[in-house]
Short mmCIF file of C-alpha atoms in Angstrom, two decimals:
data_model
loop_
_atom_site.label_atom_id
_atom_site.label_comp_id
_atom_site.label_asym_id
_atom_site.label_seq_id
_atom_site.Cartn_x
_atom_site.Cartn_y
_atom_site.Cartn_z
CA UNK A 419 -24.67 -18.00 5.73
CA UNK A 420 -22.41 -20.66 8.20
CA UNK A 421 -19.82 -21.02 10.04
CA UNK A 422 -18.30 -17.88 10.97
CA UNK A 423 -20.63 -15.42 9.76
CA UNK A 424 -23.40 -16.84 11.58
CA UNK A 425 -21.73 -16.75 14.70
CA UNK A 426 -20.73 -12.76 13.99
CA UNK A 427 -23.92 -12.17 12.95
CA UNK A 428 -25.82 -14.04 16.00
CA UNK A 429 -23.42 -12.04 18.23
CA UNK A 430 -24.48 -8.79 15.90
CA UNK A 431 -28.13 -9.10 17.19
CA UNK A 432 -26.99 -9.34 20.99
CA UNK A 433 -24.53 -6.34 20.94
CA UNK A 434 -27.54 -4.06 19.09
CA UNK A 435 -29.92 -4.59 21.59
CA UNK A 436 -27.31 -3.52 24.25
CA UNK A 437 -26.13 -0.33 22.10
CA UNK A 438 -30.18 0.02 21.51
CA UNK A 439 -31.11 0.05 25.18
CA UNK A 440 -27.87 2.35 25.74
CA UNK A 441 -28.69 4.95 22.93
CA UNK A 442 -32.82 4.44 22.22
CA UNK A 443 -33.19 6.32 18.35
CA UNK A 444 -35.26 8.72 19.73
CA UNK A 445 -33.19 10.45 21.47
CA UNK A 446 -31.43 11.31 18.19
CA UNK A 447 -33.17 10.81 15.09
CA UNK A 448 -34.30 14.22 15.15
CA UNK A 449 -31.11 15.51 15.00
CA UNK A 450 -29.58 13.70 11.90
CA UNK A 451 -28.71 14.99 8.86
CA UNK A 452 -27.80 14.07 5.25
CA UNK A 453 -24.22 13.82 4.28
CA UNK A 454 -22.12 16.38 2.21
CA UNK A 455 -19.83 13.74 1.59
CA UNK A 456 -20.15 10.90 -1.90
CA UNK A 457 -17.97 7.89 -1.59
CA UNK A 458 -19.08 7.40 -5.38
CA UNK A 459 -17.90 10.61 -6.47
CA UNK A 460 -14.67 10.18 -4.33
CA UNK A 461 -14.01 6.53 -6.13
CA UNK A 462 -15.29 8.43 -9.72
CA UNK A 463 -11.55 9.73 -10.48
CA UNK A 464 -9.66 8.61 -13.41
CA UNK A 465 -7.11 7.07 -11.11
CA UNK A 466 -7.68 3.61 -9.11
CA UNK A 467 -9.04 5.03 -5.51
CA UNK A 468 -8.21 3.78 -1.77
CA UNK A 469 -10.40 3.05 0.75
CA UNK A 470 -7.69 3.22 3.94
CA UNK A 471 -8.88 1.36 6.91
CA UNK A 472 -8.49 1.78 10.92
CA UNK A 473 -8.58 -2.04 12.05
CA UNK A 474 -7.69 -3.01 14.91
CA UNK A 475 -8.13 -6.49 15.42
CA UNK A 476 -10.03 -9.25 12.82
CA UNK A 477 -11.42 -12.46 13.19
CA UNK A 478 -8.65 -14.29 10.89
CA UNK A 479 -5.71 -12.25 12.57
CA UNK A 480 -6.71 -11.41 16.04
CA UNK A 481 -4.76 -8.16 17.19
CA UNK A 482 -3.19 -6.41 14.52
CA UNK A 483 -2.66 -3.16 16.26
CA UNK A 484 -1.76 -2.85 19.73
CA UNK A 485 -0.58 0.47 19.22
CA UNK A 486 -3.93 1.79 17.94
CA UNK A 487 -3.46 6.15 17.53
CA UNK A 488 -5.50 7.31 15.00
CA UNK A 489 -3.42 10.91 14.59
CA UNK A 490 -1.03 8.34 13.29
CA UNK A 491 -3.24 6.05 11.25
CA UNK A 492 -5.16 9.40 9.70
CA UNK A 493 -1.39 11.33 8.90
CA UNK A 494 -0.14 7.99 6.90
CA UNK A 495 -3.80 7.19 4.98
CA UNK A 496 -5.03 10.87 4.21
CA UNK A 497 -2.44 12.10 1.57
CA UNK A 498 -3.49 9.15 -0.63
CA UNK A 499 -7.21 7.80 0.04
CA UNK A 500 -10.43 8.36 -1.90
CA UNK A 501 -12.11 7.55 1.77
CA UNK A 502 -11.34 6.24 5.22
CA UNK A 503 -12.87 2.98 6.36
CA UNK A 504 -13.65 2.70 10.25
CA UNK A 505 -14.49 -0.71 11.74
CA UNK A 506 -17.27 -0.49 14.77
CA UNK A 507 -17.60 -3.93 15.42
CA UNK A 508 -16.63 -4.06 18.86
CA UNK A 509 -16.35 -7.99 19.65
CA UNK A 510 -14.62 -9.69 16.55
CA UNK A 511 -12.42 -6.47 15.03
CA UNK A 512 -12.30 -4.10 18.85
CA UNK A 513 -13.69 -1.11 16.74
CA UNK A 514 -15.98 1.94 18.34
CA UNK A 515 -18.19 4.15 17.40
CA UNK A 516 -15.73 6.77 18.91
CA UNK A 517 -13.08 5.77 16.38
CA UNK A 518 -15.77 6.27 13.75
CA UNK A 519 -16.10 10.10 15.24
CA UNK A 520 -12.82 10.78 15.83
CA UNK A 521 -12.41 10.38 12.29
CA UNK A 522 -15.06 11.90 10.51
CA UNK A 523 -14.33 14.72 12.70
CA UNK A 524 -10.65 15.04 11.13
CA UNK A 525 -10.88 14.20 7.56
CA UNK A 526 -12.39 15.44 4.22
CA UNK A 527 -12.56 12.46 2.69
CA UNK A 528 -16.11 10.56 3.00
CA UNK A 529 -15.83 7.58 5.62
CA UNK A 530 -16.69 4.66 5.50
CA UNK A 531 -18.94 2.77 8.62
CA UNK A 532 -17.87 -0.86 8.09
CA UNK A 533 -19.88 -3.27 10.07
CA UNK A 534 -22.13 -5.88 9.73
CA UNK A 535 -25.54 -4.07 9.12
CA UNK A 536 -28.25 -6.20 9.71
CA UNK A 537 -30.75 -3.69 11.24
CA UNK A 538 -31.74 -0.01 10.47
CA UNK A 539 -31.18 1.19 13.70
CA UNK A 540 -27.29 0.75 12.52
CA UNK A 541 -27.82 3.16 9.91
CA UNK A 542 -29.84 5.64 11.35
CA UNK A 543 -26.50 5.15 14.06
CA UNK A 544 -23.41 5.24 11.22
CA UNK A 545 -24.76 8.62 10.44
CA UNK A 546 -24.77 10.05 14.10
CA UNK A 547 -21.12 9.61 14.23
CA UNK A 548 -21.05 11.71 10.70
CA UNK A 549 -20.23 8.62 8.45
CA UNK A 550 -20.58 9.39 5.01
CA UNK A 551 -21.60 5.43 3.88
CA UNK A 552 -21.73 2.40 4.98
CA UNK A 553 -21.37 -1.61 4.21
CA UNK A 554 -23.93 -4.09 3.52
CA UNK A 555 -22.61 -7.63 2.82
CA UNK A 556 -25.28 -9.86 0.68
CA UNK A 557 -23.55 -12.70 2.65
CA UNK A 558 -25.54 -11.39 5.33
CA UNK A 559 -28.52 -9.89 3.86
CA UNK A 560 -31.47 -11.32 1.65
CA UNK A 561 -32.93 -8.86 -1.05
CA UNK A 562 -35.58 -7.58 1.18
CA UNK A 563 -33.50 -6.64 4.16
CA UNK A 564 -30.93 -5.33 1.70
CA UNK A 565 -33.16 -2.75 0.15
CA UNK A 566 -34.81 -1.66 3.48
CA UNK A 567 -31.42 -0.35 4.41
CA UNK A 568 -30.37 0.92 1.33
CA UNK A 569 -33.35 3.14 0.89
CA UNK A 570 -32.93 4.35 4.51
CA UNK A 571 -29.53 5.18 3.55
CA UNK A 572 -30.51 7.18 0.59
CA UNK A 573 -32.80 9.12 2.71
CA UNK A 574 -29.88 10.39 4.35
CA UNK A 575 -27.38 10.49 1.30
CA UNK A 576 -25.38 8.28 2.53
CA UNK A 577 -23.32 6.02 -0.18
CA UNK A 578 -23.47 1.96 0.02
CA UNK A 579 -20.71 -0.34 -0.77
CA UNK A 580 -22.31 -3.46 -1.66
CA UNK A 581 -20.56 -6.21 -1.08
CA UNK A 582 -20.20 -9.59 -2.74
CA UNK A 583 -18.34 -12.76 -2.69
CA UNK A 584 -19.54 -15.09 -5.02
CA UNK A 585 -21.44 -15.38 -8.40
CA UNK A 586 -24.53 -15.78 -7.15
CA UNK A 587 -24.26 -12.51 -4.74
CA UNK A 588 -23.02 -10.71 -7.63
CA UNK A 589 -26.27 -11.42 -10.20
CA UNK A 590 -28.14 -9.79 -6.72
CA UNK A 591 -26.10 -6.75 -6.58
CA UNK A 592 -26.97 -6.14 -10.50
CA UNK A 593 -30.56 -7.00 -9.87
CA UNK A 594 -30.72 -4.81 -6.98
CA UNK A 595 -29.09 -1.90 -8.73
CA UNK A 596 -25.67 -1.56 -6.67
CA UNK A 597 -23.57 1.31 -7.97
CA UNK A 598 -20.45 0.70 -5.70
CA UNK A 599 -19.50 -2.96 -5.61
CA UNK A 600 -16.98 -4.20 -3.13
CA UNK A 601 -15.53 -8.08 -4.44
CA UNK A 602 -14.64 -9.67 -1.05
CA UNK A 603 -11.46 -11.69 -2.04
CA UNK A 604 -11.84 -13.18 1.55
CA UNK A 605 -14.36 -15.90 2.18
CA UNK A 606 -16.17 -15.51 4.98
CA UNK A 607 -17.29 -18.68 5.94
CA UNK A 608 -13.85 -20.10 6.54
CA UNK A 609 -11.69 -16.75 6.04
CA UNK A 610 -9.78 -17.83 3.30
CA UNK A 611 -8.30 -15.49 1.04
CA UNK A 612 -8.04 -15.62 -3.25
CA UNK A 613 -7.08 -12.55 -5.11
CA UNK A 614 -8.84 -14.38 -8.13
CA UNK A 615 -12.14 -13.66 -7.31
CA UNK A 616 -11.69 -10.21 -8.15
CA UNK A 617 -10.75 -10.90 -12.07
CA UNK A 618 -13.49 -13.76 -11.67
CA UNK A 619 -16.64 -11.87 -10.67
CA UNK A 620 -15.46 -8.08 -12.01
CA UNK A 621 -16.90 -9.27 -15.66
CA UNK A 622 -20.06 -10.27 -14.08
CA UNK A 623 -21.41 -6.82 -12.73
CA UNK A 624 -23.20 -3.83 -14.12
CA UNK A 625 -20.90 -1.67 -16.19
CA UNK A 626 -21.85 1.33 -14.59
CA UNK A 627 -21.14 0.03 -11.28
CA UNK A 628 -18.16 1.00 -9.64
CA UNK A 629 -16.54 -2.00 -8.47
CA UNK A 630 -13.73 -2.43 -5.48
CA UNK A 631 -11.46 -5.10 -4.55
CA UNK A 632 -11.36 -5.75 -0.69
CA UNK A 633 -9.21 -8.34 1.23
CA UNK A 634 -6.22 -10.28 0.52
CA UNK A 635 -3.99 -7.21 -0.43
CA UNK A 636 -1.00 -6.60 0.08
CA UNK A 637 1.61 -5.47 -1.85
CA UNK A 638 1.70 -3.19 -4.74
CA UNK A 639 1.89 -5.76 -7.52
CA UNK A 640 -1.31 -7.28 -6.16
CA UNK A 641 -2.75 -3.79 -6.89
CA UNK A 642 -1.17 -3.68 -10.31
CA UNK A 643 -3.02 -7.98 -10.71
CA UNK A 644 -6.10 -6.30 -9.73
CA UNK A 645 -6.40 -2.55 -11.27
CA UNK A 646 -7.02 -4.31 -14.78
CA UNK A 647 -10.78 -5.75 -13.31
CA UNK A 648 -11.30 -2.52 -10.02
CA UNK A 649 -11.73 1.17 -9.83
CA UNK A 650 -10.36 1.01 -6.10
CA UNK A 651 -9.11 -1.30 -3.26
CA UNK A 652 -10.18 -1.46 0.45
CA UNK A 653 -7.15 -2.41 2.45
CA UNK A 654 -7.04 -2.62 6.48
CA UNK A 655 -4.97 -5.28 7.79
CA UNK A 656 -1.70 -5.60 5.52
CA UNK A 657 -1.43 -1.92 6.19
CA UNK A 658 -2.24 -2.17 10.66
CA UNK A 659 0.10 -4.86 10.58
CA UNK A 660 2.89 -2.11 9.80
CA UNK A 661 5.46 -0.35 12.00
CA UNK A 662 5.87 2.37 9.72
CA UNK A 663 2.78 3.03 8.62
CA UNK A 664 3.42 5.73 6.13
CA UNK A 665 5.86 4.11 4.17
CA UNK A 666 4.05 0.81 3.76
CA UNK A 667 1.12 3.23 2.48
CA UNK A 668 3.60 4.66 -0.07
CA UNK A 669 5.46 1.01 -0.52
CA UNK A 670 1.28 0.04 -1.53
CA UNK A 671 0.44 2.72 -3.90
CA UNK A 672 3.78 3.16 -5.71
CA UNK A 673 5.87 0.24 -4.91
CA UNK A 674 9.17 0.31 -3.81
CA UNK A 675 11.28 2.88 -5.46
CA UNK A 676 14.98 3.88 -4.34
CA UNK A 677 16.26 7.07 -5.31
CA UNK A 678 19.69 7.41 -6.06
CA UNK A 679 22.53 9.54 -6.53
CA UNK A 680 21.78 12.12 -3.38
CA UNK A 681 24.44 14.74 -2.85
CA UNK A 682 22.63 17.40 -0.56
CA UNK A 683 19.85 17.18 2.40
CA UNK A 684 17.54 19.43 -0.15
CA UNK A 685 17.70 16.69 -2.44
CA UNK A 686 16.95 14.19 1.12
CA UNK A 687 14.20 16.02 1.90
CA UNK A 688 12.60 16.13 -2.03
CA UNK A 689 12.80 12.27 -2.11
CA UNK A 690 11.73 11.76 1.71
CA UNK A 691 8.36 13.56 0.72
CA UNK A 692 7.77 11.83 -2.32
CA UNK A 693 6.70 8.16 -2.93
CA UNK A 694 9.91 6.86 -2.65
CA UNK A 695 11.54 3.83 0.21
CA UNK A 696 15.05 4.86 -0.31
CA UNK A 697 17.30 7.22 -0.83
CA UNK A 698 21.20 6.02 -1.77
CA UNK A 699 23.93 7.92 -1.44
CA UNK A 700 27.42 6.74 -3.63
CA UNK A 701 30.46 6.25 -1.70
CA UNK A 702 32.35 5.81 -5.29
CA UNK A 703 35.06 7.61 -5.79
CA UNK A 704 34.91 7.61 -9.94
CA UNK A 705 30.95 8.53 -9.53
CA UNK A 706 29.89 12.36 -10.52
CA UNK A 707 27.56 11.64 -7.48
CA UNK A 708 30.37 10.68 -4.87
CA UNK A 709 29.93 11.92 -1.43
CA UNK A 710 32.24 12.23 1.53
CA UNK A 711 31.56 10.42 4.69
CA UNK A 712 31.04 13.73 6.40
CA UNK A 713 28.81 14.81 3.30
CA UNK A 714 26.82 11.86 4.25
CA UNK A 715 26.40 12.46 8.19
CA UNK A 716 25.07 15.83 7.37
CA UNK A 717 22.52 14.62 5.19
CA UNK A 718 21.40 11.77 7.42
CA UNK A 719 21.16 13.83 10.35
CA UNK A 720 19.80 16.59 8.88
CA UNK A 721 16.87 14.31 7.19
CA UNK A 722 16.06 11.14 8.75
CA UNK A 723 15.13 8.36 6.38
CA UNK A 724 15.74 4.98 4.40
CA UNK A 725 19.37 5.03 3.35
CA UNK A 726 21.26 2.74 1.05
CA UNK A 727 24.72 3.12 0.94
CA UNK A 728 26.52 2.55 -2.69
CA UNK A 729 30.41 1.33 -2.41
CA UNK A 730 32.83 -0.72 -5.00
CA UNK A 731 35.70 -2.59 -3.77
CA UNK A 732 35.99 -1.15 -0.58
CA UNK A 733 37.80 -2.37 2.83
CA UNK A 734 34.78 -4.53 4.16
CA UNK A 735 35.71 -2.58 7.83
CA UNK A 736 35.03 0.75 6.15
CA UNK A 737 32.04 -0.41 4.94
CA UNK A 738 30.52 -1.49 8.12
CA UNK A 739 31.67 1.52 9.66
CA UNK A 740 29.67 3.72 8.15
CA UNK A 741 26.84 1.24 7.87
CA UNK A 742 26.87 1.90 11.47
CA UNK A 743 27.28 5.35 11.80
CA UNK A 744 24.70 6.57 9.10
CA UNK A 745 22.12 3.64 9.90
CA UNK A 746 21.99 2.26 6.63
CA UNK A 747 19.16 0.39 6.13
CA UNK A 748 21.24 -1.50 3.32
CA UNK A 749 24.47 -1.07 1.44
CA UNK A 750 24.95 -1.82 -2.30
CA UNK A 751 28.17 -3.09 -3.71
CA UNK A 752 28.73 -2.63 -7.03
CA UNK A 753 32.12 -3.89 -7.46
CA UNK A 754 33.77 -7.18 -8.08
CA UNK A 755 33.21 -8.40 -4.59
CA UNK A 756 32.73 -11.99 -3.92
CA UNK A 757 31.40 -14.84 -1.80
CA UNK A 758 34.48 -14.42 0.62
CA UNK A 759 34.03 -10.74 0.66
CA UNK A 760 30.66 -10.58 1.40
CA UNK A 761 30.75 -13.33 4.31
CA UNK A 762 33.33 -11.36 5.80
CA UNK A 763 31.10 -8.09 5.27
CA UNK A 764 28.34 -10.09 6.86
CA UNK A 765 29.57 -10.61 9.77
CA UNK A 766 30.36 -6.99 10.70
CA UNK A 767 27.32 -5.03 9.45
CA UNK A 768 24.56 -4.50 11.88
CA UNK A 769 22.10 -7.26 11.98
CA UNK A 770 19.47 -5.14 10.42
CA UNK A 771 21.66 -3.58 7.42
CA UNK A 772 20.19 -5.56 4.45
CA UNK A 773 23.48 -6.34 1.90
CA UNK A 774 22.64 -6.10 -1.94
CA UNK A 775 24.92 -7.19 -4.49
CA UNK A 776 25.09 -5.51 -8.00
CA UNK A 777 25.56 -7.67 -11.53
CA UNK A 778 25.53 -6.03 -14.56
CA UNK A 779 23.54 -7.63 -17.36
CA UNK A 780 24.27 -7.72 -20.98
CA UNK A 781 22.67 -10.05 -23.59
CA UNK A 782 21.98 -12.80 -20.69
CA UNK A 783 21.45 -12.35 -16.88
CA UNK A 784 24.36 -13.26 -14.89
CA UNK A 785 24.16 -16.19 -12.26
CA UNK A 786 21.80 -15.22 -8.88
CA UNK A 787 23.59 -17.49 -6.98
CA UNK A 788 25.11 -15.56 -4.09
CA UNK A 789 23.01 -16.90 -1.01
CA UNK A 790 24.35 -14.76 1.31
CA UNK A 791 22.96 -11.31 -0.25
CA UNK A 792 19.51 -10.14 0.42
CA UNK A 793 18.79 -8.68 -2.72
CA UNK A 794 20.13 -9.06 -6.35
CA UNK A 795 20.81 -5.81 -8.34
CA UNK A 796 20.54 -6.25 -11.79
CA UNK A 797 22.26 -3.13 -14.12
CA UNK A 798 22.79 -2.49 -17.41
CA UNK A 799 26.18 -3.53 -18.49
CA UNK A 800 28.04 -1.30 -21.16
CA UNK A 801 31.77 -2.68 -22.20
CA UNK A 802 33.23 -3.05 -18.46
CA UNK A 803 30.97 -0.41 -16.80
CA UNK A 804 27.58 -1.66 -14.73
CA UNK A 805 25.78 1.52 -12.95
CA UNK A 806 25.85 5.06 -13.81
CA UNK A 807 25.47 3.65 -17.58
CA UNK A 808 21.41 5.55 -17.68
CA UNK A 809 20.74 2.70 -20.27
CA UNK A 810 18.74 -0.05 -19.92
CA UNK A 811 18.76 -3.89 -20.35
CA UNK A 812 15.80 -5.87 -22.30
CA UNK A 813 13.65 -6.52 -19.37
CA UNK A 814 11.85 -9.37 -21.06
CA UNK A 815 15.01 -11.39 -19.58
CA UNK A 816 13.46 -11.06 -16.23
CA UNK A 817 10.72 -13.33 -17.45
CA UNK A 818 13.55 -16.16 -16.93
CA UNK A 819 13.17 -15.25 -12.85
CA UNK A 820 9.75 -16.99 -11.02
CA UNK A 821 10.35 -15.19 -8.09
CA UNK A 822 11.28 -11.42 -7.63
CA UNK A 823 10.77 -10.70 -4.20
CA UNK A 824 14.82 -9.76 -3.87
CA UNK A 825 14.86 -8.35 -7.27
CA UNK A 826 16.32 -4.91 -7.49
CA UNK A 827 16.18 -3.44 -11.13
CA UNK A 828 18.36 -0.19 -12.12
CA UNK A 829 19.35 0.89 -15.82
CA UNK A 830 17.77 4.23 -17.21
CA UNK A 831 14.63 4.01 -15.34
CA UNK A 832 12.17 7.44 -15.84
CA UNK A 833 9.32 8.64 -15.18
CA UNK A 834 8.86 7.73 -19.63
CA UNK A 835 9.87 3.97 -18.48
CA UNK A 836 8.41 3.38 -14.84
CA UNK A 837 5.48 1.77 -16.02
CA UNK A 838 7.23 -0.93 -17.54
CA UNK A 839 9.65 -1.16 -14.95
CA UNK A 840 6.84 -1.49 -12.56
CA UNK A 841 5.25 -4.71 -14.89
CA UNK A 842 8.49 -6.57 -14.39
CA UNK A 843 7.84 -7.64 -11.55
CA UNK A 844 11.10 -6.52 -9.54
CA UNK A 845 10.63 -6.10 -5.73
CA UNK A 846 12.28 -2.58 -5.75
CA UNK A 847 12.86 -0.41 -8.62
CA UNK A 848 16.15 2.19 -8.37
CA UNK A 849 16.41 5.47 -10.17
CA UNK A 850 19.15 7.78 -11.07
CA UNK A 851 19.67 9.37 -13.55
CA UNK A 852 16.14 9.23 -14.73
CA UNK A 853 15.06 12.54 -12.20
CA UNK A 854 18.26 14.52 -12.40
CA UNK A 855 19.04 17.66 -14.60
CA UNK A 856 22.15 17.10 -14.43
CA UNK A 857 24.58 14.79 -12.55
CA UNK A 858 24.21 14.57 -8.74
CA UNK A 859 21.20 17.64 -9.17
CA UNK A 860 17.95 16.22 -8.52
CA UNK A 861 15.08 17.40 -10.65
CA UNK A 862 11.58 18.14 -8.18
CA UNK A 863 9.49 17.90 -11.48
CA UNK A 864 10.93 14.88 -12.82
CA UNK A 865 10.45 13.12 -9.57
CA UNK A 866 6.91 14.43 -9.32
CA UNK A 867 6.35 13.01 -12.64
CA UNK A 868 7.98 10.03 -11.65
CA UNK A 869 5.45 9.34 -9.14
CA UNK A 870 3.08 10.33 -11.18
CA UNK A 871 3.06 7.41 -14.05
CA UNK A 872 3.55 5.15 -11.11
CA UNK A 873 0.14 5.93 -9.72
CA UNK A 874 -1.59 5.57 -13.15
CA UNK A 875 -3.56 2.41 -12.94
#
């Protein structure tokens, strides 16, 4: 133990004899009792689990969260966790044992106390604010001081996440008979971060052992790199760095999905409340799907969300203008619109209307050489017709792109496909077809099931 953790840990010892002197144990051991609550059983579920957690600050980031309300942290995290993580470190991450209250008084998912326990008067403490289990880092602890606070733990049911963060902590946690493992992808003796050390030191543990990656994650396809070697993943920061807190919690767990085709607010509202990030709505004339620009207004007022506004060949003005008056948050063209066209779009579209340009693709993909765009559409192409086909492409041409942080990828995608869609690699993944009944009627079950396979990992 150096650098960093040393100096946490040296500062650990000062703030405990403050809280100590502050809140003596016996004025409340006596009134402590087990929890009702298992972590392991909560992380035990066929799917992949989350442990959500309310961070405000870190020592690598400083602030995250400024804006720290827990009614909104515990609205975005508690339709999809396994457990809530609470931070009560009060110097390096600004947590509280109030915050660790406040929550276990709200949810009915276990919580988590995350701090840096180094004495049992910390544990005897994590479960007077009602947490359910706590963490014990074997960068911090030797073998002895480990199992003093793990038994005292067990006397009052409360889970342990063990955590390690190299091979050498790991041949501990089997000795010592860990059955929730956390793999710290962070090292905390100079804070770097390596999603590697996940798929490096998951082999290594107990098979019985329930193992979860922490740190370093951040978007959904580092969840899909990892879910191969964890049965969960603790994430804090990517998600407290958010403005919109709720959709980068869906944009985590599913991955960015668009939903297209909408023709009614019902249909708004069904796609708002599922996993999706968008919801497009086809200014095509020739489309079964077409809407009116009044159509639209009514469903955008109606139900507030991420719209993405579909056009072909039209008047760049009348683009804009409804760009601006339905506050797209993008608008596709799927016509035969060019460089010219676009810069000329550009410049009249709000400055935070993203611009995506449709290609169709056939036996090869077409050319993704249109700087100006902020994401690249890729369709199936069938004779002249790109979009609205409800076939797909081979995907393993995607292979030819490194990066796919602008990719878009549409074609027949369903909840049968969305697996494979999701492996590609594309940044955002646009459905259609693939959820309706018929055209332009969106199917509830189908987009359920949708959601569904995409949370299968």
């Amino acid at each position: 133990m150096e650098n960093v953790l040393q100096k946490i840990v040296a500062d650990k010892k000062i703030e405990l004899e403050a809280l100590k002197q502050a809140r003596p144990l016996q004025s409340f051991i006596d009134t402590l009792t087990p929890s009702e609550k298992s972590l392991y059983q909560a992380l035990s579920q066929p799917q992949a689990g989350y442990i959500f957690e309310c961070k405000k600050a870190s020592p690598s980031k400083g602030l995250i969260r400024a804006h720290f309300d827990l009614d909104e942290i515990l609205a975005a995290y508690t339709p999809y966790a396994s457990a809530i993580s609470v931070l009560t470190d009060k110097k390096y991450f600004q947590g509280s044992y109030d915050y660790l209250r406040y929550v276990t008084d709200r949810v009915s998912q276990p919580v988590l106390n995350k701090d840096f326990f180094i004495d049992p008067y910390q544990v005897y403490l994590a479960r007077y604010y009602n947490a359910d289990a706590i963490l014990l880092m074997l960068s911090v602890l030797d073998d002895q001081q480990y199992k003093e606070l793990a038994s005292l733990a067990e006397r009052y049911r409360l889970d342990v996440l063990t955590e390690v963060s190299n091979e050498e902590e790991a041949a501990r946690a089997n000795r010592l008979g860990a059955k929730i493992i956390g793999i710290n992808n962070r090292n905390l003796r100079d804070l770097s971060t390596d999603l590697s050390a996940t798929g490096r030191l998951a082999p290594l543990l107990n098979k019985d052992a329930l193992i979860i990656s922490e740190s370093g994650i951040y978007t959904h396809q580092d969840v899909l790199q990892l879910a191969p070697f964890a049965d969960g993943f603790l994430v804090g920061s990517a998600l407290m760095a958010q403005q919109d807190l709720s959709q980068a919690v869906k944009n985590l767990v599913f991955g960015q999905i668009k939903i297209c085709g909408i023709t009614t607010a019902e249909y708004a509202a069904v796609v708002r409340a599922s996993g999706a990030c968008y919801a497009g709505l086809i200014f095509a004339e020739k489309s079964p799907r077409a809407i009116t620009a009044e159509q639209a207004k009514a469903i955008v007022s109606q139900v507030p969300f991420n719209y993405v506004g579909v056009f072909v060949n039209e008047q760049p003005e009348k683009v804009a203008e409804l760009a601006d008056a339905l506050n797209l948050s993008a608008v596709q063209l799927h016509g035969q619109e060019d460089s010219d066209y676009i810069q000329t779009l550009r410049k009249l579209l709000p400055e935070d209307c993203e611009l995506w340009k449709a290609q169709g693709v056939s036996d090869s993909l077409p050319p993704l050489n249109m700087a100006e765009v902020d994401r690249h559409l890729l369709d199936c192409q069938v004779r002249d017709q790109f979009g609205g086909t409800g076939t797909s492409f081979n995907w393993a041409l995607l292979n030819e792109i490194k990066d796919k942080s602008r990719l878009v990828l549409a074609g027949g995608l369903s909840a049968e496909n969305i697996k494979e869609a999701a492996a590609t690699g594309a940044a955002i993944l646009d459905v259609n077809s693939g959820v309706e009944s018929a055209p332009g009627r969106k199917d509830a079950d189908k987009i359920t099931e949708l959601f569904k396979q995409l949370r299968d990992y």
